[in-house]
Amino acid sequence: HVQLVESGGGSVQAGGSLRLSCAFSGYTYSGNCMAWFRQAPGKEREGVATIYTGDGTTSYADSVKGRFTISLDRPKNTLYLQMNSLKPEDSTKYYCAVDPKVIMMGVWTNWNLYQYWGQGTQVTVS
């Protein structure tokens, strides 16, 4: 039984930083994408960042490139998203997602491919 639990969200001033964590259990697959998404009210879920567990390759949405960093600590079973230089437009709920079938970096932003999701953590930038 796969479980994902996000934490680390909160309120921060523009220009500040937050680190989101996604603790996962029951997920032992490798060679696939693990990702962070965000979704603002009334908008489609947006892929923020992904890491390919096979070789550690990462990819980012243009809107966060250079400011956010995704990383994976396998021994701790935790996925991270370090968010620096935060902007008010980054305010929304963030979700981690995994699926053993998402094995191609070219499709990582397709949120409907992911079977397993966390409950989300709210980020507010003022």
Short mmCIF file of N, CA and C in Angstrom, two decimals, residues 38 64 74 79 97 105:
data_model
loop_
_atom_site.label_atom_id
_atom_site.label_comp_id
_atom_site.label_asym_id
_atom_site.label_seq_id
_atom_site.Cartn_x
_atom_site.Cartn_y
_atom_site.Cartn_z
N ARG A 38 1.42 21.42 -8.59
CA ARG A 38 0.67 22.40 -7.83
C ARG A 38 -0.61 22.72 -8.58
N VAL A 64 9.58 27.95 -12.62
CA VAL A 64 10.33 27.74 -11.37
C VAL A 64 11.81 27.45 -11.61
N ARG A 74 16.70 8.43 -0.99
CA ARG A 74 16.13 7.08 -1.01
C ARG A 74 16.19 6.38 0.34
N LEU A 79 11.05 12.62 -0.74
CA LEU A 79 11.22 13.49 -1.89
C LEU A 79 11.14 14.93 -1.39
N ALA A 97 3.68 13.26 -6.34
CA ALA A 97 3.04 12.19 -7.08
C ALA A 97 4.07 11.20 -7.58
N MET A 105 10.72 10.81 -19.34
CA MET A 105 10.75 12.20 -18.90
C MET A 105 9.84 13.09 -19.75
#
